[in-house]
């Protein structure tokens, strides 16, 4: 690709930030651009510093509420996450739902793709290899597991530690934006949806997927304690179609994974 590289990490030759990646980043609060300052990113206007650790820029400052609860949970289960997900799917008899929503994505070769709340990166191996993949997540443990998975898959991705409600990317820089599996529990779903729209190029189809069953309750991992459909339900298992801004086009929601999940899609005008 002939890109120029800046070395920003701890180990020489290992943690590098490509110049084109730097040009897409901004301070999630002020939206001012960022520059490299040693092993950190620095807000060009305010001077605020965002450290880079193990090649991953850190945009999380203080986490609270539900975000904190799930950050703690995912940090704890990160190393065994991939294995336990496969086991739980088997126990609950879930079909492999990933292809069901990934086929909704409109990804052309060379596309710049963002997955919000990317976890351990399980969707990446199912996507074209010729893409520029970006992932952001609140759990450091999940991102570190993703880094290990990348080595195993021989794939490349740009990873960021941050909140879905505060994306550190400039306006209209992604050709594809999607999210799977966390939004039901986000602190602020409205803001997260607005952020996905902010970073998507005009015309981009945005895809949001999560569960229609609440299996986190007191009952058990196997029996849903709450079951709903795409039009109703408690906030924990409700498709956020009612939160999609009016100006979005082609707004659709459908059940996938034998009715256990919803897939919400809409297009930025
Ligand atoms: C069930 S996992 C799904 C991971 C991945 N999207 C997948 O399909 O395998 C949910 C992920 O959402 C992340 N998460 C939860 N709340 C978040 C938030 N507010 N901002 C960013 N990530 C969040 C968690 O850390 C976790 O990695």
mmCIF file of C-alpha atoms and ligand atoms in Angstrom:
data_model
loop_
_atom_site.group_PDB
_atom_site.id
_atom_site.type_symbol
_atom_site.label_atom_id
_atom_site.label_comp_id
_atom_site.label_asym_id
_atom_site.label_seq_id
_atom_site.Cartn_x
_atom_site.Cartn_y
_atom_site.Cartn_z
ATOM 1 C CA UNK A 1 0.000 0.000 0.000
ATOM 2 C CA UNK A 2 3.074 2.245 0.357
ATOM 3 C CA UNK A 3 1.892 3.959 3.555
ATOM 4 C CA UNK A 4 4.250 5.936 5.720
ATOM 5 C CA UNK A 5 4.458 4.731 9.276
ATOM 6 C CA UNK A 6 5.036 6.399 12.604
ATOM 7 C CA UNK A 7 6.447 4.333 15.371
ATOM 8 C CA UNK A 8 4.435 5.018 18.476
ATOM 9 C CA UNK A 9 4.582 1.915 20.597
ATOM 10 C CA UNK A 10 6.774 0.413 23.225
ATOM 11 C CA UNK A 11 8.635 -2.267 21.291
ATOM 12 C CA UNK A 12 10.571 -1.096 18.223
ATOM 13 C CA UNK A 13 9.058 -2.425 15.007
ATOM 14 C CA UNK A 14 5.933 -3.758 16.737
ATOM 15 C CA UNK A 15 3.420 -1.053 17.597
ATOM 16 C CA UNK A 16 2.996 1.256 14.648
ATOM 17 C CA UNK A 17 0.289 3.703 13.734
ATOM 18 C CA UNK A 18 -0.248 4.216 10.058
ATOM 19 C CA UNK A 19 -0.533 7.815 8.969
ATOM 20 C CA UNK A 20 -3.889 7.273 7.272
ATOM 21 C CA UNK A 21 -5.270 5.936 10.577
ATOM 22 C CA UNK A 22 -4.051 8.969 12.490
ATOM 23 C CA UNK A 23 -5.760 11.243 9.969
ATOM 24 C CA UNK A 24 -9.157 9.645 10.816
ATOM 25 C CA UNK A 25 -8.916 10.114 14.584
ATOM 26 C CA UNK A 26 -10.271 12.876 16.785
ATOM 27 C CA UNK A 27 -10.824 13.631 20.443
ATOM 28 C CA UNK A 28 -14.232 12.016 21.129
ATOM 29 C CA UNK A 29 -15.285 14.952 23.325
ATOM 30 C CA UNK A 30 -14.070 18.019 21.414
ATOM 31 C CA UNK A 31 -13.780 16.461 17.918
ATOM 32 C CA UNK A 32 -10.449 18.230 17.396
ATOM 33 C CA UNK A 33 -7.843 16.261 15.446
ATOM 34 C CA UNK A 34 -4.999 14.323 17.052
ATOM 35 C CA UNK A 35 -1.250 14.219 16.495
ATOM 36 C CA UNK A 36 1.455 11.867 17.657
ATOM 37 C CA UNK A 37 3.458 12.973 20.675
ATOM 38 C CA UNK A 38 5.935 10.246 21.606
ATOM 39 C CA UNK A 39 3.934 7.181 22.587
ATOM 40 C CA UNK A 40 0.730 9.200 22.940
ATOM 41 C CA UNK A 41 -1.897 10.911 20.860
ATOM 42 C CA UNK A 42 -2.404 14.605 21.598
ATOM 43 C CA UNK A 43 -5.388 16.833 20.898
ATOM 44 C CA UNK A 44 -3.991 19.489 18.554
ATOM 45 C CA UNK A 45 -6.143 22.234 20.111
ATOM 46 C CA UNK A 46 -6.367 21.432 23.823
ATOM 47 C CA UNK A 47 -3.218 19.365 24.326
ATOM 48 C CA UNK A 48 -5.162 16.535 26.004
ATOM 49 C CA UNK A 49 -3.180 13.306 25.929
ATOM 50 C CA UNK A 50 -4.488 9.851 24.975
ATOM 51 C CA UNK A 51 -1.881 7.150 25.705
ATOM 52 C CA UNK A 52 -1.193 4.280 23.325
ATOM 53 C CA UNK A 53 -0.620 0.935 24.994
ATOM 54 C CA UNK A 54 0.468 -2.207 23.117
ATOM 55 C CA UNK A 55 -0.428 -0.395 19.883
ATOM 56 C CA UNK A 56 -3.985 0.402 21.088
ATOM 57 C CA UNK A 57 -4.963 4.065 21.662
ATOM 58 C CA UNK A 58 -6.816 4.513 24.957
ATOM 59 C CA UNK A 59 -9.893 6.757 24.839
ATOM 60 C CA UNK A 60 -11.626 5.571 27.997
ATOM 61 C CA UNK A 61 -11.381 7.940 30.935
ATOM 62 C CA UNK A 62 -14.144 7.343 33.465
ATOM 63 C CA UNK A 63 -16.700 4.587 32.985
ATOM 64 C CA UNK A 64 -19.927 4.370 34.975
ATOM 65 C CA UNK A 65 -23.307 2.643 35.256
ATOM 66 C CA UNK A 66 -24.073 -0.297 32.991
ATOM 67 C CA UNK A 67 -20.947 0.340 30.904
ATOM 68 C CA UNK A 68 -18.794 -0.173 33.991
ATOM 69 C CA UNK A 69 -20.685 -3.329 34.945
ATOM 70 C CA UNK A 70 -20.179 -4.894 31.513
ATOM 71 C CA UNK A 71 -16.623 -3.637 31.154
ATOM 72 C CA UNK A 72 -15.792 -5.440 34.402
ATOM 73 C CA UNK A 73 -17.654 -8.570 33.301
ATOM 74 C CA UNK A 74 -16.017 -8.782 29.852
ATOM 75 C CA UNK A 75 -12.573 -8.048 31.267
ATOM 76 C CA UNK A 76 -13.067 -10.991 33.602
ATOM 77 C CA UNK A 77 -14.276 -13.479 30.986
ATOM 78 C CA UNK A 78 -12.175 -12.275 28.018
ATOM 79 C CA UNK A 79 -9.604 -15.069 27.903
ATOM 80 C CA UNK A 80 -12.253 -17.829 27.867
ATOM 81 C CA UNK A 81 -14.850 -15.866 25.899
ATOM 82 C CA UNK A 82 -14.463 -17.514 22.479
ATOM 83 C CA UNK A 83 -14.632 -21.018 23.920
ATOM 84 C CA UNK A 84 -17.562 -20.322 26.239
ATOM 85 C CA UNK A 85 -19.499 -18.602 23.445
ATOM 86 C CA UNK A 86 -19.205 -21.739 21.335
ATOM 87 C CA UNK A 87 -20.266 -23.877 24.314
ATOM 88 C CA UNK A 88 -23.281 -21.695 25.199
ATOM 89 C CA UNK A 89 -24.440 -21.656 21.590
ATOM 90 C CA UNK A 90 -24.320 -25.425 21.592
ATOM 91 C CA UNK A 91 -26.200 -25.685 24.930
ATOM 92 C CA UNK A 92 -28.898 -23.239 23.801
ATOM 93 C CA UNK A 93 -29.110 -24.799 20.352
ATOM 94 C CA UNK A 94 -28.355 -21.538 18.606
ATOM 95 C CA UNK A 95 -27.646 -21.673 14.891
ATOM 96 C CA UNK A 96 -24.605 -19.801 13.621
ATOM 97 C CA UNK A 97 -26.287 -16.428 13.398
ATOM 98 C CA UNK A 98 -23.254 -14.390 12.327
ATOM 99 C CA UNK A 99 -23.661 -15.034 8.605
ATOM 100 C CA UNK A 100 -27.332 -14.006 8.948
ATOM 101 C CA UNK A 101 -26.423 -10.414 9.785
ATOM 102 C CA UNK A 102 -23.005 -10.167 8.135
ATOM 103 C CA UNK A 103 -24.645 -10.722 4.757
ATOM 104 C CA UNK A 104 -26.539 -7.443 5.376
ATOM 105 C CA UNK A 105 -23.248 -5.515 5.295
ATOM 106 C CA UNK A 106 -22.418 -3.797 2.038
ATOM 107 C CA UNK A 107 -18.664 -4.282 1.950
ATOM 108 C CA UNK A 108 -16.656 -3.835 -1.212
ATOM 109 C CA UNK A 109 -12.982 -4.788 -1.524
ATOM 110 C CA UNK A 110 -10.815 -2.074 0.012
ATOM 111 C CA UNK A 111 -13.678 -0.722 2.184
ATOM 112 C CA UNK A 112 -12.989 0.955 5.510
ATOM 113 C CA UNK A 113 -15.103 -0.974 8.029
ATOM 114 C CA UNK A 114 -15.884 -0.157 11.681
ATOM 115 C CA UNK A 115 -17.257 -2.667 14.204
ATOM 116 C CA UNK A 116 -18.440 -0.976 17.403
ATOM 117 C CA UNK A 117 -17.975 -3.127 20.558
ATOM 118 C CA UNK A 118 -15.829 -5.516 18.558
ATOM 119 C CA UNK A 119 -15.030 -7.906 21.413
ATOM 120 C CA UNK A 120 -12.556 -10.646 20.488
ATOM 121 C CA UNK A 121 -13.131 -10.000 16.781
ATOM 122 C CA UNK A 122 -15.166 -13.110 15.977
ATOM 123 C CA UNK A 123 -16.786 -11.431 12.962
ATOM 124 C CA UNK A 124 -13.542 -10.486 11.245
ATOM 125 C CA UNK A 125 -12.576 -13.913 9.826
ATOM 126 C CA UNK A 126 -15.992 -14.041 8.148
ATOM 127 C CA UNK A 127 -15.388 -10.796 6.233
ATOM 128 C CA UNK A 128 -13.426 -10.183 3.043
ATOM 129 C CA UNK A 129 -9.691 -10.138 3.686
ATOM 130 C CA UNK A 130 -9.181 -7.082 1.475
ATOM 131 C CA UNK A 131 -10.674 -4.500 3.866
ATOM 132 C CA UNK A 132 -9.348 -1.897 6.302
ATOM 133 C CA UNK A 133 -10.919 -3.085 9.559
ATOM 134 C CA UNK A 134 -11.329 -0.904 12.670
ATOM 135 C CA UNK A 135 -12.671 -2.143 16.008
ATOM 136 C CA UNK A 136 -13.436 -0.335 19.250
ATOM 137 C CA UNK A 137 -14.346 -1.868 22.599
ATOM 138 C CA UNK A 138 -14.689 -0.868 26.216
ATOM 139 C CA UNK A 139 -13.038 -4.017 27.559
ATOM 140 C CA UNK A 140 -9.239 -4.048 27.502
ATOM 141 C CA UNK A 141 -9.279 -7.798 28.110
ATOM 142 C CA UNK A 142 -11.429 -8.432 25.014
ATOM 143 C CA UNK A 143 -9.135 -6.254 22.870
ATOM 144 C CA UNK A 144 -6.041 -8.086 24.063
ATOM 145 C CA UNK A 145 -7.720 -11.410 23.201
ATOM 146 C CA UNK A 146 -8.573 -9.943 19.778
ATOM 147 C CA UNK A 147 -4.880 -9.084 19.290
ATOM 148 C CA UNK A 148 -3.948 -12.710 20.023
ATOM 149 C CA UNK A 149 -6.672 -13.927 17.642
ATOM 150 C CA UNK A 150 -5.307 -11.660 14.885
ATOM 151 C CA UNK A 151 -1.959 -13.432 15.055
ATOM 152 C CA UNK A 152 -3.659 -16.792 14.827
ATOM 153 C CA UNK A 153 -5.849 -15.711 11.879
ATOM 154 C CA UNK A 154 -3.003 -13.852 10.181
ATOM 155 C CA UNK A 155 -5.271 -10.811 9.794
ATOM 156 C CA UNK A 156 -4.772 -7.122 10.496
ATOM 157 C CA UNK A 157 -7.058 -4.658 12.316
ATOM 158 C CA UNK A 158 -6.813 -1.247 13.975
ATOM 159 C CA UNK A 159 -8.007 -1.500 17.577
ATOM 160 C CA UNK A 160 -9.168 1.218 19.971
ATOM 161 C CA UNK A 161 -10.118 1.171 23.634
ATOM 162 C CA UNK A 162 -13.194 3.345 23.948
ATOM 163 C CA UNK A 163 -16.937 3.652 24.448
ATOM 164 C CA UNK A 164 -19.575 3.272 21.738
ATOM 165 C CA UNK A 165 -21.083 6.506 23.044
ATOM 166 C CA UNK A 166 -17.841 8.438 22.331
ATOM 167 C CA UNK A 167 -16.238 7.315 19.100
ATOM 168 C CA UNK A 168 -12.788 8.819 18.454
ATOM 169 C CA UNK A 169 -13.304 9.107 14.696
ATOM 170 C CA UNK A 170 -13.920 12.073 12.403
ATOM 171 C CA UNK A 171 -17.199 12.614 10.591
ATOM 172 C CA UNK A 172 -18.095 10.395 7.585
ATOM 173 C CA UNK A 173 -14.929 8.318 7.352
ATOM 174 C CA UNK A 174 -16.314 4.728 7.217
ATOM 175 C CA UNK A 175 -17.846 2.834 4.278
ATOM 176 C CA UNK A 176 -19.434 0.281 6.606
ATOM 177 C CA UNK A 177 -20.456 0.526 10.273
ATOM 178 C CA UNK A 178 -21.928 -2.289 12.333
ATOM 179 C CA UNK A 179 -22.490 -3.458 15.868
ATOM 180 C CA UNK A 180 -23.366 -6.878 17.304
ATOM 181 C CA UNK A 181 -24.126 -7.978 20.802
ATOM 182 C CA UNK A 182 -23.804 -5.124 23.303
ATOM 183 C CA UNK A 183 -26.202 -2.269 22.654
ATOM 184 C CA UNK A 184 -29.021 -3.673 24.825
ATOM 185 C CA UNK A 185 -26.847 -2.848 27.860
ATOM 186 C CA UNK A 186 -25.147 0.360 26.735
ATOM 187 C CA UNK A 187 -25.474 3.362 29.079
ATOM 188 C CA UNK A 188 -26.786 5.544 26.258
ATOM 189 C CA UNK A 189 -28.200 3.807 23.185
ATOM 190 C CA UNK A 190 -29.372 7.045 21.557
ATOM 191 C CA UNK A 191 -25.894 8.494 21.701
ATOM 192 C CA UNK A 192 -24.282 5.271 20.463
ATOM 193 C CA UNK A 193 -26.594 5.208 17.429
ATOM 194 C CA UNK A 194 -25.857 8.892 16.725
ATOM 195 C CA UNK A 195 -22.138 8.164 16.886
ATOM 196 C CA UNK A 196 -22.417 5.302 14.387
ATOM 197 C CA UNK A 197 -24.273 7.666 12.053
ATOM 198 C CA UNK A 198 -21.678 10.429 12.602
ATOM 199 C CA UNK A 199 -18.732 8.287 11.460
ATOM 200 C CA UNK A 200 -20.542 6.667 8.491
ATOM 201 C CA UNK A 201 -20.258 8.095 4.995
ATOM 202 C CA UNK A 202 -23.532 9.292 3.389
ATOM 203 C CA UNK A 203 -25.334 6.323 1.814
ATOM 204 C CA UNK A 204 -23.854 3.810 4.286
ATOM 205 C CA UNK A 205 -26.095 1.016 5.554
ATOM 206 C CA UNK A 206 -25.732 0.646 9.320
ATOM 207 C CA UNK A 207 -26.403 -2.755 10.904
ATOM 208 C CA UNK A 208 -27.195 -3.280 14.614
ATOM 209 C CA UNK A 209 -27.749 -6.718 16.151
ATOM 210 C CA UNK A 210 -28.478 -7.920 19.663
ATOM 211 C CA UNK A 211 -30.515 -10.409 21.658
ATOM 212 C CA UNK A 212 -34.284 -10.645 22.003
ATOM 213 C CA UNK A 213 -33.934 -12.946 24.975
ATOM 214 C CA UNK A 214 -32.718 -12.029 28.409
ATOM 215 C CA UNK A 215 -30.542 -14.887 29.594
ATOM 216 C CA UNK A 216 -28.647 -12.816 32.149
ATOM 217 C CA UNK A 217 -31.339 -13.036 34.841
ATOM 218 C CA UNK A 218 -31.585 -15.193 37.915
ATOM 219 C CA UNK A 219 -32.884 -18.259 36.064
ATOM 220 C CA UNK A 220 -30.141 -19.949 34.078
ATOM 221 C CA UNK A 221 -27.978 -19.564 31.006
ATOM 222 C CA UNK A 222 -30.261 -21.947 29.122
ATOM 223 C CA UNK A 223 -33.737 -20.635 29.822
ATOM 224 C CA UNK A 224 -34.554 -17.094 28.787
ATOM 225 C CA UNK A 225 -36.047 -15.163 31.701
ATOM 226 C CA UNK A 226 -37.578 -12.727 29.250
ATOM 227 C CA UNK A 227 -38.525 -13.159 25.598
ATOM 228 C CA UNK A 228 -39.680 -10.406 23.329
ATOM 229 C CA UNK A 229 -40.013 -9.502 19.655
ATOM 230 C CA UNK A 230 -38.668 -6.678 17.528
ATOM 231 C CA UNK A 231 -41.487 -4.268 18.407
ATOM 232 C CA UNK A 232 -41.764 -4.463 22.163
ATOM 233 C CA UNK A 233 -40.055 -5.600 25.325
ATOM 234 C CA UNK A 234 -38.075 -4.310 28.242
ATOM 235 C CA UNK A 235 -35.157 -1.985 27.551
ATOM 236 C CA UNK A 236 -32.707 -4.856 28.125
ATOM 237 C CA UNK A 237 -34.018 -6.885 25.213
ATOM 238 C CA UNK A 238 -35.692 -4.366 22.962
ATOM 239 C CA UNK A 239 -34.761 -3.626 19.389
ATOM 240 C CA UNK A 240 -33.903 0.122 19.386
ATOM 241 C CA UNK A 241 -35.807 0.815 16.147
ATOM 242 C CA UNK A 242 -37.691 3.585 18.002
ATOM 243 C CA UNK A 243 -34.357 5.340 18.649
ATOM 244 C CA UNK A 244 -33.294 5.592 14.998
ATOM 245 C CA UNK A 245 -33.418 9.267 13.925
ATOM 246 C CA UNK A 246 -36.325 10.154 11.604
ATOM 247 C CA UNK A 247 -34.130 11.250 8.727
ATOM 248 C CA UNK A 248 -32.615 7.747 8.297
ATOM 249 C CA UNK A 249 -33.780 5.793 5.224
ATOM 250 C CA UNK A 250 -34.903 2.176 4.750
ATOM 251 C CA UNK A 251 -35.308 1.504 8.483
ATOM 252 C CA UNK A 252 -35.990 -2.225 9.003
ATOM 253 C CA UNK A 253 -35.901 -4.734 11.856
ATOM 254 C CA UNK A 254 -36.270 -8.496 11.647
ATOM 255 C CA UNK A 255 -35.718 -11.504 13.833
ATOM 256 C CA UNK A 256 -32.686 -13.692 13.176
ATOM 257 C CA UNK A 257 -31.166 -16.712 14.905
ATOM 258 C CA UNK A 258 -34.526 -18.504 15.234
ATOM 259 C CA UNK A 259 -36.084 -15.430 16.880
ATOM 260 C CA UNK A 260 -33.405 -15.156 19.556
ATOM 261 C CA UNK A 261 -31.926 -11.961 18.096
ATOM 262 C CA UNK A 262 -32.917 -8.867 16.134
ATOM 263 C CA UNK A 263 -31.182 -7.320 13.162
ATOM 264 C CA UNK A 264 -31.867 -3.597 12.702
ATOM 265 C CA UNK A 265 -30.712 -1.909 9.503
ATOM 266 C CA UNK A 266 -30.989 1.646 8.157
ATOM 267 C CA UNK A 267 -29.226 3.877 5.679
ATOM 268 C CA UNK A 268 -27.648 7.265 6.310
ATOM 269 C CA UNK A 269 -29.049 9.688 3.708
HETATM 270 C C1 LIG B 1 -21.268 -10.037 23.435
HETATM 271 S S1 LIG B 1 -19.768 -9.168 23.126
HETATM 272 C C2 LIG B 1 -19.866 -9.050 21.368
HETATM 273 C C3 LIG B 1 -18.537 -8.895 20.717
HETATM 274 C C4 LIG B 1 -18.556 -8.898 19.174
HETATM 275 N N1 LIG B 1 -19.293 -7.779 18.655
HETATM 276 C C5 LIG B 1 -19.088 -10.178 18.616
HETATM 277 O O1 LIG B 1 -20.014 -10.126 17.771
HETATM 278 O O2 LIG B 1 -18.560 -11.246 18.956
HETATM 279 C C6 LIG B 1 -20.183 -7.509 23.651
HETATM 280 C C7 LIG B 1 -19.002 -6.558 23.637
HETATM 281 O O3 LIG B 1 -19.494 -5.219 23.852
HETATM 282 C C8 LIG B 1 -18.530 -4.506 24.600
HETATM 283 N N2 LIG B 1 -19.199 -3.316 25.170
HETATM 284 C C9 LIG B 1 -20.184 -3.293 26.084
HETATM 285 N N3 LIG B 1 -20.601 -2.036 26.307
HETATM 286 C C10 LIG B 1 -19.839 -1.244 25.503
HETATM 287 C C11 LIG B 1 -19.792 0.171 25.262
HETATM 288 N N4 LIG B 1 -20.617 1.001 25.874
HETATM 289 N N5 LIG B 1 -18.891 0.638 24.377
HETATM 290 C C12 LIG B 1 -18.038 -0.216 23.736
HETATM 291 N N6 LIG B 1 -18.039 -1.555 23.915
HETATM 292 C C13 LIG B 1 -18.938 -2.059 24.788
HETATM 293 C C14 LIG B 1 -18.048 -5.528 25.612
HETATM 294 O O4 LIG B 1 -16.820 -5.165 26.184
HETATM 295 C C15 LIG B 1 -17.985 -6.779 24.750
HETATM 296 O O5 LIG B 1 -16.704 -6.947 24.185
#
